XYZ file of C-alpha atoms in Angstrom:
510
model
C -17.763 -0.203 10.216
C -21.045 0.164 8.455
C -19.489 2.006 5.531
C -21.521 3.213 2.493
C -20.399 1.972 -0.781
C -21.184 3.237 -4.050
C -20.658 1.811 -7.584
C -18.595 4.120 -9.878
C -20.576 5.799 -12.974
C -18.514 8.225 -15.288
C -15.817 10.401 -12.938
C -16.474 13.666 -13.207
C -13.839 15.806 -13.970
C -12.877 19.633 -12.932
C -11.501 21.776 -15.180
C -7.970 21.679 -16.990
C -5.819 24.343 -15.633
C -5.066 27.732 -17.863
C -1.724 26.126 -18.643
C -3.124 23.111 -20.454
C -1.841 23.668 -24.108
C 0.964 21.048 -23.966
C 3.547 20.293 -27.137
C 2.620 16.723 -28.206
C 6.061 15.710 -29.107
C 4.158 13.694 -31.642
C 3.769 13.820 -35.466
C 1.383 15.561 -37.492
C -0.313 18.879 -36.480
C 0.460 20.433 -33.041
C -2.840 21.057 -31.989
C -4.328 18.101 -33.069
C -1.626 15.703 -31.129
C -2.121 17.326 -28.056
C -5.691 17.427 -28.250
C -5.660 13.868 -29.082
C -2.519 12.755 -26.147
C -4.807 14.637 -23.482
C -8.178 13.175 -24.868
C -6.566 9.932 -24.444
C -5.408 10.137 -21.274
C -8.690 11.380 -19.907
C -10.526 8.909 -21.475
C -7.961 5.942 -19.855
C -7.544 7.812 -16.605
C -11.212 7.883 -16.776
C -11.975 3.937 -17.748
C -9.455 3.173 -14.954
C -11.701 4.568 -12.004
C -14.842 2.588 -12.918
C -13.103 -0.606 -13.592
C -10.461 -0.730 -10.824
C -13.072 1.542 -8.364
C -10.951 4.618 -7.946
C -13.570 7.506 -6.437
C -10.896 10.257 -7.066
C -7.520 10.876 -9.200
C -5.815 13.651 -10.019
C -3.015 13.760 -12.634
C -0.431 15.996 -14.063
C 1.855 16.573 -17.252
C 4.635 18.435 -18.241
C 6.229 18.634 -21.737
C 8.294 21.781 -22.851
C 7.596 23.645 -20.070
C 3.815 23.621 -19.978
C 1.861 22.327 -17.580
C -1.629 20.333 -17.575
C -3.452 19.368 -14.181
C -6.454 17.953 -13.958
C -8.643 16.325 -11.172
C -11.547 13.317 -11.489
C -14.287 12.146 -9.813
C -14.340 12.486 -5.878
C -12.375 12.734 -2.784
C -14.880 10.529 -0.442
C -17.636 8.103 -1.452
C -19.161 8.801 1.716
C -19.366 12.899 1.186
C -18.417 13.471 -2.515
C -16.440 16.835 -3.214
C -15.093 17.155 -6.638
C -11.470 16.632 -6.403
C -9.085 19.007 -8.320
C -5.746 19.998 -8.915
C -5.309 21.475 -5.373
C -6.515 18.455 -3.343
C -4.138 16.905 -1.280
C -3.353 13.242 -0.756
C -0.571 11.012 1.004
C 2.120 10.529 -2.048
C 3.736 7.568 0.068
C 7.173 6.918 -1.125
C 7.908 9.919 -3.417
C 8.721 11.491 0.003
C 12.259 9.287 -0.367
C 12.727 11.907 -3.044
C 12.175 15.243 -0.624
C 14.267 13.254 1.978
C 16.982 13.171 -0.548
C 16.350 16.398 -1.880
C 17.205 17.733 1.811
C 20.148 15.641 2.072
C 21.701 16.932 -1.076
C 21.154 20.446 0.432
C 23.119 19.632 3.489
C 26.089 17.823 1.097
C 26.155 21.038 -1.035
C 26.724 23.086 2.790
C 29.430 20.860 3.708
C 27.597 18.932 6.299
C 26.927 15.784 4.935
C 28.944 13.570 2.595
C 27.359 11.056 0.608
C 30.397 8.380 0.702
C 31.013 9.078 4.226
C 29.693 6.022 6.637
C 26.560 6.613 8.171
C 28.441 6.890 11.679
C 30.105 9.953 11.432
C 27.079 11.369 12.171
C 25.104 8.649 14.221
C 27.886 7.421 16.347
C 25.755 4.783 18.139
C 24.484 3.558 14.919
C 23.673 -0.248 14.876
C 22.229 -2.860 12.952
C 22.643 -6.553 13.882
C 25.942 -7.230 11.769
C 29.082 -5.018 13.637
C 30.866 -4.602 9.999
C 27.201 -3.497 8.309
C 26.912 -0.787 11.034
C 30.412 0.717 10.546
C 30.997 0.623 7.326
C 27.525 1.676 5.067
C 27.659 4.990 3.729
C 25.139 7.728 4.007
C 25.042 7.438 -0.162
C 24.186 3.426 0.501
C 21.127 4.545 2.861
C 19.882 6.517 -0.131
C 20.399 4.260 -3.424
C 19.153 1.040 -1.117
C 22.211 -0.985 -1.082
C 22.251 -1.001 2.919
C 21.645 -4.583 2.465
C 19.804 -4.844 5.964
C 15.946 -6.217 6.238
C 14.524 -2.928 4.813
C 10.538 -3.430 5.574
C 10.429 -1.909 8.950
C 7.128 -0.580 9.790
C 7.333 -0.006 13.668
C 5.662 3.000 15.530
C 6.838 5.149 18.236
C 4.265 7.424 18.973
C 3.459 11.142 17.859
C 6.838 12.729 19.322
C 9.498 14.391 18.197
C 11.816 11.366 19.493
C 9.740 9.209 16.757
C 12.668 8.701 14.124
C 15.320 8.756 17.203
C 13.581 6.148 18.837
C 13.044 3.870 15.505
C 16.531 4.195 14.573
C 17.364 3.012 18.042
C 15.252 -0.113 17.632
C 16.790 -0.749 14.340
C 19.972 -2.916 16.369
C 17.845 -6.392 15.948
C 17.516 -6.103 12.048
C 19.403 -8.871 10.332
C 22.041 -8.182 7.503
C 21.000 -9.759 3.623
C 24.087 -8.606 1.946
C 27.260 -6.708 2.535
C 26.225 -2.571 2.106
C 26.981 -1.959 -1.310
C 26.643 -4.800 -3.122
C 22.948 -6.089 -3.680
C 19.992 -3.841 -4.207
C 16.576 -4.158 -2.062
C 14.556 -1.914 -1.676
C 14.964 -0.667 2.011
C 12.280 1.670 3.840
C 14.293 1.265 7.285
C 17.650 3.035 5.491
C 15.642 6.271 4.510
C 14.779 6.688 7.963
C 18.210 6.212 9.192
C 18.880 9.212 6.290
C 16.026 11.005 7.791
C 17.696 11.321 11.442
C 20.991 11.988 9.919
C 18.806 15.478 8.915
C 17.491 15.654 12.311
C 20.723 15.536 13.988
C 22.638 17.744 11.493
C 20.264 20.623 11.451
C 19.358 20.200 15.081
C 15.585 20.210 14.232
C 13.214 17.390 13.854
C 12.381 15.981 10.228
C 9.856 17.258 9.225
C 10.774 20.791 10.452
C 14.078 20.543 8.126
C 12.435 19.425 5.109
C 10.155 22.253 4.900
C 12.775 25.073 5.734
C 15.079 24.010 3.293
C 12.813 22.332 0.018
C 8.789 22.631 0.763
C 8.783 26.290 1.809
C 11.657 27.833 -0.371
C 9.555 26.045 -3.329
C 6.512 27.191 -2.499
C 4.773 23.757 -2.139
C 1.763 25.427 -0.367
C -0.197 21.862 -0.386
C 3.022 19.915 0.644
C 2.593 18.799 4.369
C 3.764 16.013 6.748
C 0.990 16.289 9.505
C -2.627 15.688 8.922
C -3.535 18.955 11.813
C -1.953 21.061 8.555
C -4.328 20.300 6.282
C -6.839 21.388 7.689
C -9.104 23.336 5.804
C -7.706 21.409 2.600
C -9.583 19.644 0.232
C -8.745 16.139 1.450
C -9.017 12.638 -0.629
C -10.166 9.990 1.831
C -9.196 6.361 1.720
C -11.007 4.068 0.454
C -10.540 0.023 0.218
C -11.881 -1.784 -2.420
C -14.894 -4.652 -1.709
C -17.193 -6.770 -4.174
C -15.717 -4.233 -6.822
C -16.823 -1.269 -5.020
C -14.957 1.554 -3.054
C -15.995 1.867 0.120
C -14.431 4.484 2.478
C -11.740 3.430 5.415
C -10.270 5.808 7.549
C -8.202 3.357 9.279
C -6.273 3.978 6.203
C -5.130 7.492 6.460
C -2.890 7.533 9.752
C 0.712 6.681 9.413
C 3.387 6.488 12.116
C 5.369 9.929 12.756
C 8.111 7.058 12.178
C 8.052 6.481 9.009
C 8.316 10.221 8.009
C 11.082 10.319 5.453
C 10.658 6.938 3.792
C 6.289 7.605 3.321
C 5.427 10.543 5.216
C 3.943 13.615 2.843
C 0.555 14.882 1.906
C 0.771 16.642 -1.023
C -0.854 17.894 -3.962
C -0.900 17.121 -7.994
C -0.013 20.748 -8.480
C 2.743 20.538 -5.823
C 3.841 17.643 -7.171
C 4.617 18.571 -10.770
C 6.172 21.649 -9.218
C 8.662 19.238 -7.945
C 8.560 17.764 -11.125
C 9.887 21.492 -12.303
C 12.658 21.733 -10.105
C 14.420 18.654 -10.367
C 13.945 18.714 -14.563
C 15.283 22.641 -14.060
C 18.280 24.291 -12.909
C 17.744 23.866 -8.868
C 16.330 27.669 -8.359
C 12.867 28.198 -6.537
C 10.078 30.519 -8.030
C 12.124 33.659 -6.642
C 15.291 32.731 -8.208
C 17.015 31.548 -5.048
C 19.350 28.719 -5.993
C 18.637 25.514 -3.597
C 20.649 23.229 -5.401
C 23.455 23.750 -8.057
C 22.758 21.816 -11.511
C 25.214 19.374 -10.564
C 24.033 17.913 -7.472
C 20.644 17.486 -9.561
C 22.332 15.638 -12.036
C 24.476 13.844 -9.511
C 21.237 12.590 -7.823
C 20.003 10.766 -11.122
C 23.076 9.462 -12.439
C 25.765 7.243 -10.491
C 23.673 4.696 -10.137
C 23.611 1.636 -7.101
C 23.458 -1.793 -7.750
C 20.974 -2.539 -10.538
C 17.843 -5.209 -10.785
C 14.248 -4.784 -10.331
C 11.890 -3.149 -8.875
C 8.659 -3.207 -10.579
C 10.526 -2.652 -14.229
C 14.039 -3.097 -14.684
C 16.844 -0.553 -12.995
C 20.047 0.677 -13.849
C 20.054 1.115 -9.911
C 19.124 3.981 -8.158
C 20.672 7.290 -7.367
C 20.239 9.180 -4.467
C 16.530 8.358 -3.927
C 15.336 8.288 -7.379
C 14.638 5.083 -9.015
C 16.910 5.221 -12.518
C 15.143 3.235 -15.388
C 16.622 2.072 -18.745
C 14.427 2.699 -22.313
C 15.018 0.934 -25.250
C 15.856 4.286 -27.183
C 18.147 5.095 -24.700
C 16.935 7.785 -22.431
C 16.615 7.446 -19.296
C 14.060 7.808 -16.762
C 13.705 9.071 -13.665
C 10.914 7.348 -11.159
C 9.383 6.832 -8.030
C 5.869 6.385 -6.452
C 4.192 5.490 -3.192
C 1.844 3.176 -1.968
C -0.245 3.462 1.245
C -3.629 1.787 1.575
C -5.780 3.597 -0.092
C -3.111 6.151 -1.538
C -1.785 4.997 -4.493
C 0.491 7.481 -6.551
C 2.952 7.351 -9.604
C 5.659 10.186 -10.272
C 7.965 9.829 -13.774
C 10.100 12.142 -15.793
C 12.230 11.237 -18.422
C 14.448 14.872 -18.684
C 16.456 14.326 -21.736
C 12.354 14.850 -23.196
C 11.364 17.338 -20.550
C 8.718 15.461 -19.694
C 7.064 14.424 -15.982
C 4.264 12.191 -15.482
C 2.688 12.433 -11.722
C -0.835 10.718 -9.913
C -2.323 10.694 -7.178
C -5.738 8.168 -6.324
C -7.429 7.609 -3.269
C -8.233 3.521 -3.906
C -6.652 0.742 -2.981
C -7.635 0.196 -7.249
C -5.116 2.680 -7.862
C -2.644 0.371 -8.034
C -3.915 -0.674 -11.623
C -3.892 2.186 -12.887
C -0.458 3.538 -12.032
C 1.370 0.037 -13.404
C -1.147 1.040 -16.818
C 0.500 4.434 -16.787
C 4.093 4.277 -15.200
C 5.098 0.553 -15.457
C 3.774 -0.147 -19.085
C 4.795 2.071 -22.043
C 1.188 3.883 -22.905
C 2.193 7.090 -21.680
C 5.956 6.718 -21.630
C 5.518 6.121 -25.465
C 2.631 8.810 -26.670
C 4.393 11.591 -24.432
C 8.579 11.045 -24.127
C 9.027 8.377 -27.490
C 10.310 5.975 -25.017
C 9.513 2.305 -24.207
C 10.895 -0.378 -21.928
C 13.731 -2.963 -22.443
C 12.009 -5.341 -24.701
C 11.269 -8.862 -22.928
C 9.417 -11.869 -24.402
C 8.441 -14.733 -22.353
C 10.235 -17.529 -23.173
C 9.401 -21.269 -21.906
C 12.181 -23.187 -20.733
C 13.421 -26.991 -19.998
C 13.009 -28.474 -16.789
C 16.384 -28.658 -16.694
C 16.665 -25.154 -16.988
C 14.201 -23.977 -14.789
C 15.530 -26.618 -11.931
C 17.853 -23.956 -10.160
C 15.020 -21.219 -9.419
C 12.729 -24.053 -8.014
C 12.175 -23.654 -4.317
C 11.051 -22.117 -1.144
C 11.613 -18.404 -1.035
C 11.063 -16.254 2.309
C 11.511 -12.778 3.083
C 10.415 -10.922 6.327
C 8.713 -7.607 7.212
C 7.940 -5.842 10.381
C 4.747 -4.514 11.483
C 3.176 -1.419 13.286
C 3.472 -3.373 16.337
C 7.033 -4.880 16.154
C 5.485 -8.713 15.000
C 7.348 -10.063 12.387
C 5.673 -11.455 9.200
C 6.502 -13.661 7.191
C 6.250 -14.333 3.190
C 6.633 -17.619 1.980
C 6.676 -18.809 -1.527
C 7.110 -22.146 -3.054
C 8.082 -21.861 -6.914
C 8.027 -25.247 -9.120
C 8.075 -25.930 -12.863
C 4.939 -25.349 -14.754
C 4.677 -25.332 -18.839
C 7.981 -24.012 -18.852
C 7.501 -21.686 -16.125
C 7.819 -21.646 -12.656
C 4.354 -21.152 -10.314
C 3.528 -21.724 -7.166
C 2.069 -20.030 -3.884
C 2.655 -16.822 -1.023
C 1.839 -17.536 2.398
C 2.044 -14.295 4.527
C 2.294 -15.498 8.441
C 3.154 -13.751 11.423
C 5.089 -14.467 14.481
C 6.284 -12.827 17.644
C 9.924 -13.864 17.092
C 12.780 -11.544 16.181
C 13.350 -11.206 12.541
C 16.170 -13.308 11.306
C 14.892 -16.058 13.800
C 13.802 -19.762 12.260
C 10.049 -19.774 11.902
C 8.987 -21.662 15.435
C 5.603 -23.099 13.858
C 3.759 -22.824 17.164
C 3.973 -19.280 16.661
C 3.286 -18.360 13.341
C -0.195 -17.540 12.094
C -1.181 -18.268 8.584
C -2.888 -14.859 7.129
C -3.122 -15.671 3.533
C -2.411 -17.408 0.529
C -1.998 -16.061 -3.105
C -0.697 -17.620 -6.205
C 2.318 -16.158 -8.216
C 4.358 -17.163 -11.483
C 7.163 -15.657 -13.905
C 7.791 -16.741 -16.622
C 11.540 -15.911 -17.570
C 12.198 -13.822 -20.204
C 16.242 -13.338 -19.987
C 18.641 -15.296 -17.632
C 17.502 -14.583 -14.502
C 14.284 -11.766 -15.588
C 10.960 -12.724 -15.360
C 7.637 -11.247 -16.132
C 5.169 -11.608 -13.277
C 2.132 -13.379 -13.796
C -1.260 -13.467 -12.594
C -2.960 -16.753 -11.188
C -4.108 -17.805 -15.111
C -0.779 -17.494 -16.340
C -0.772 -14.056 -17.956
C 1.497 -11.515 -17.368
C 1.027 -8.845 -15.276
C 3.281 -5.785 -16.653
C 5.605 -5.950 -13.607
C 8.876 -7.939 -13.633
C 11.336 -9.683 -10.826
C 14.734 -11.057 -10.838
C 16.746 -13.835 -9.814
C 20.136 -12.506 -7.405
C 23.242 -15.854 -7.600
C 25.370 -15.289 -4.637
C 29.055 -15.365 -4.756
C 29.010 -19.263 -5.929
C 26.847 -18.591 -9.006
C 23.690 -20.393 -7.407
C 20.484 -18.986 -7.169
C 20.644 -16.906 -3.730
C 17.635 -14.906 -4.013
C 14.087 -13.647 -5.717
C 14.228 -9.988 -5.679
C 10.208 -9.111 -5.829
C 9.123 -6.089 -5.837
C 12.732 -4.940 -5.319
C 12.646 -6.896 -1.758
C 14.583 -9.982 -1.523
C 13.250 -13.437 -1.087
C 15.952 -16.149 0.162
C 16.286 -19.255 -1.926
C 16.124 -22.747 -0.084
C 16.491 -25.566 -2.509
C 14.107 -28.302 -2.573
């Protein structure tokens, strides 16, 4: 596309916002451990960008109350603007949390409940399994134990039938586990949520979400539809080539589809706002009440099934992923990822703290598992760290029951199905092996038909187990990554599936 690129030098920086004098929560002199925490994260934040080629982040902290926002380097290699705490990017799947957020509004009206199934309120409801479409609960949708294939990434156009139409389509999706039982991570059930909100406020998606959270809060920089920013300071996409960032615009659109599970452009500002809310007693800036204490509470507790998905999970609650510490505490997560738009959102509210960034590279991703998967900042700021986990190398005898072909499905734009495909042998006491991505024309749930699948690309993967069942993710060389996965045994104790990335990866034995 004849894109410029540019090599990343030291980010500049905008200034700290007025309300940057943060409580430490560390030892020593006040002062000096803030000075120090906020040094330090500069200083990484900073390192990140040229060595992962982020042109633009912008980050945000709260401890005790206080805030500190600050923006780095530049929203577009192309035509650099500084970016700052008021420039907007897509957040990607930290919109589950608004979606949710809604819904719990709507439960506290008395016009949703959680446990009741999804089709007292979508009577034509359907997946591919009859008992799956009767039975899961609007509360299943929202902690991701639907159990249907969840990576549905289909597009129906700009209207306000979008979400209708997707759900509609959503009758060919094959069932992975009874609703309820198994969690996977499933994009497709927060869209399902998202036209339960359509239908019960008569409005389209979008529309509801900002009458009853965005607009009551005052998230000025919160908006669904790229004609609304307009005006905004914008962070482009950019993709990452030869170590460079180099702008894509391809990047930016998403399908009106997709709305509640990906959907919002928001700021850093905005976003620790929402950090605010949920970590305070549910009023907005006026003092209206939106939600009562409990049904914040109630969205971070009563966790799903548990697992992985990136680091370990209690489960989830309604929308927000619910993380175990070592110390006890525990957090509160989610994040997106879009190209280009990579962003990380944390609190941990026993500690009053929040944790939320935004990038504009498809780099970012390195930098958010530094920050929200590891324990650098989880440590300095909350005095929190993961479950420990050591790698451990086992017997061939041992490892025989993971080895095997593992396959999991997604969707595309277009409707294509694609195809991962990962073989997993013994190595050194681990297991390694290869991902094949391929699509195909066939319906999903289908048996590959080899004339036509198309090979795309081939990566190698390895874990190395660390617990029965828990692995640490490795990189091609055999070193971990900081991410982990898990092993699912179906009803007869065997080996059933590789939950990745908290999607699920069917076992076939060699």
């Amino acid at each position: 596309m004849g894109c410029a690129t540019v090599s990343l030098g030291p980010a500049a920086t905008s200034a700290a916002s007025p309300r940057s004098a943060v409580h430490g929560g560390g030892t020593g002199d006040a002062g000096g451990t803030e000075t120090s925490l906020f040094s330090a994260l500069d200083a990484k934040i900073e390192a990140a960008m040229r060595a992962y080629a982020i042109p633009g982040a912008a980050v945000g902290v709260l401890l005790d109350g206080q805030e500190y926002v600050k923006g780095y380097g530049i929203t577009n290699v192309d035509h650099p603007v500084p970016v700052d705490g008021d420039t907007v990017f897509r957040v990607g799947s930290t919109t589950k949390t608004f979606t949710g957020t809604t819904m719990m509004r709507l439960v506290e009206r008395g016009e949703v409940e959680l446990d009741a199934p999804v089709r007292r309120y979508l009577p034509d409801f359907a997946v591919a399994d009859p008992y799956a479409s009767a039975q899961v609960t609007v509360r299943q949708l929202l902690n991701h134990s639907a159990g249907w294939l969840g990576d549905d990434y289909q597009a129906f156009g700009p209207g306000d039938d979008a979400l209708a139409r997707f759900v509609a389509s959503m009758a060919r999706l094959p069932q992975l586990t009874v609703p309820g039982e198994v969690f996977a991570y499933n994009n497709a059930a927060l869209c399902v949520a998202g036209r339960i909100i359509e239908v019960v406020t008569g409005t389209a998606y979008e529309a509801a979400v900002r009458k009853l959270v965005i607009d009551p809060l005052g998230l000025h920089r919160s908006r669904f539809f790229s004609d609304e920013i307009v005006g905004f300071n914008v962070a482009a996409s950019h993709n990452v080539v030869d170590g460079k960032a180099v702008l894509e615009p391809s990047f930016w659109p998403q399908p009106r589809s997709l709305a509640p599970t990906g959907g919002l452009i928001s700021s850093v500002r905005d976003q620790l706002s929402w950090a605010r809310f949920h970590l305070g007693g549910g009023t907005a800036p006026d003092g209206t009440r939106l939600l009562s204490r409990q049904s914040l509470e109630e969205m971070r507790s009563r966790p799903g099934p548990g697992g992985t998905l990136v680091v370990e999970l209690d489960g989830m609650g309604v929308t927000w992923m619910l993380r175990p510490t070592a110390q006890g505490p525990r957090i509160v997560q989610h994040g997106g990822t879009w190209p280009g738009q990579i962003s990380g959102f944390v609190m941990v509210p026993s500690r009053g703290f929040a944790l939320t960034l935004l990038t504009n590279s498809e780099g970012g991703t390195r930098l958010r598992d530094e920050l929200f998967t590891d324990d650098w900042a989880l440590s300095r700021f909350a005095g929190v760290t993961n479950l420990p986990a050591t790698a451990k190398a086992l017997s061939g005898q041992e490892l025989a029951p993971y080895e095997g072909r593992y396959m999991a499905q997604r969707i595309n734009d277009k409707g294509a199905v694609e195809d991962a495909v990962i073989e997993l042998a013994r190595h050194d006491g681990r297991l390694r092996g290869t991902q094949t991505v391929q699509h195909s024309t066939r319906d999903p749930g289908v048996a590959t038909d080899q004339e036509d699948a198309v090979e795309d690309q081939t990566s190698e993967v390895g874990v190395a187990f660390y617990r029965e069942d828990f692995a640490l993710d490795l990189d091609p060389d055999g070193r971990p990554i900081g991410t982990r996965s898990d092993f699912v045994r179906g009803p007869d104790g065997k080996v059933a599936w590789w939950r990745n990335h908290g999607r699920l990866h069917r076992h076939q034995m060699p």
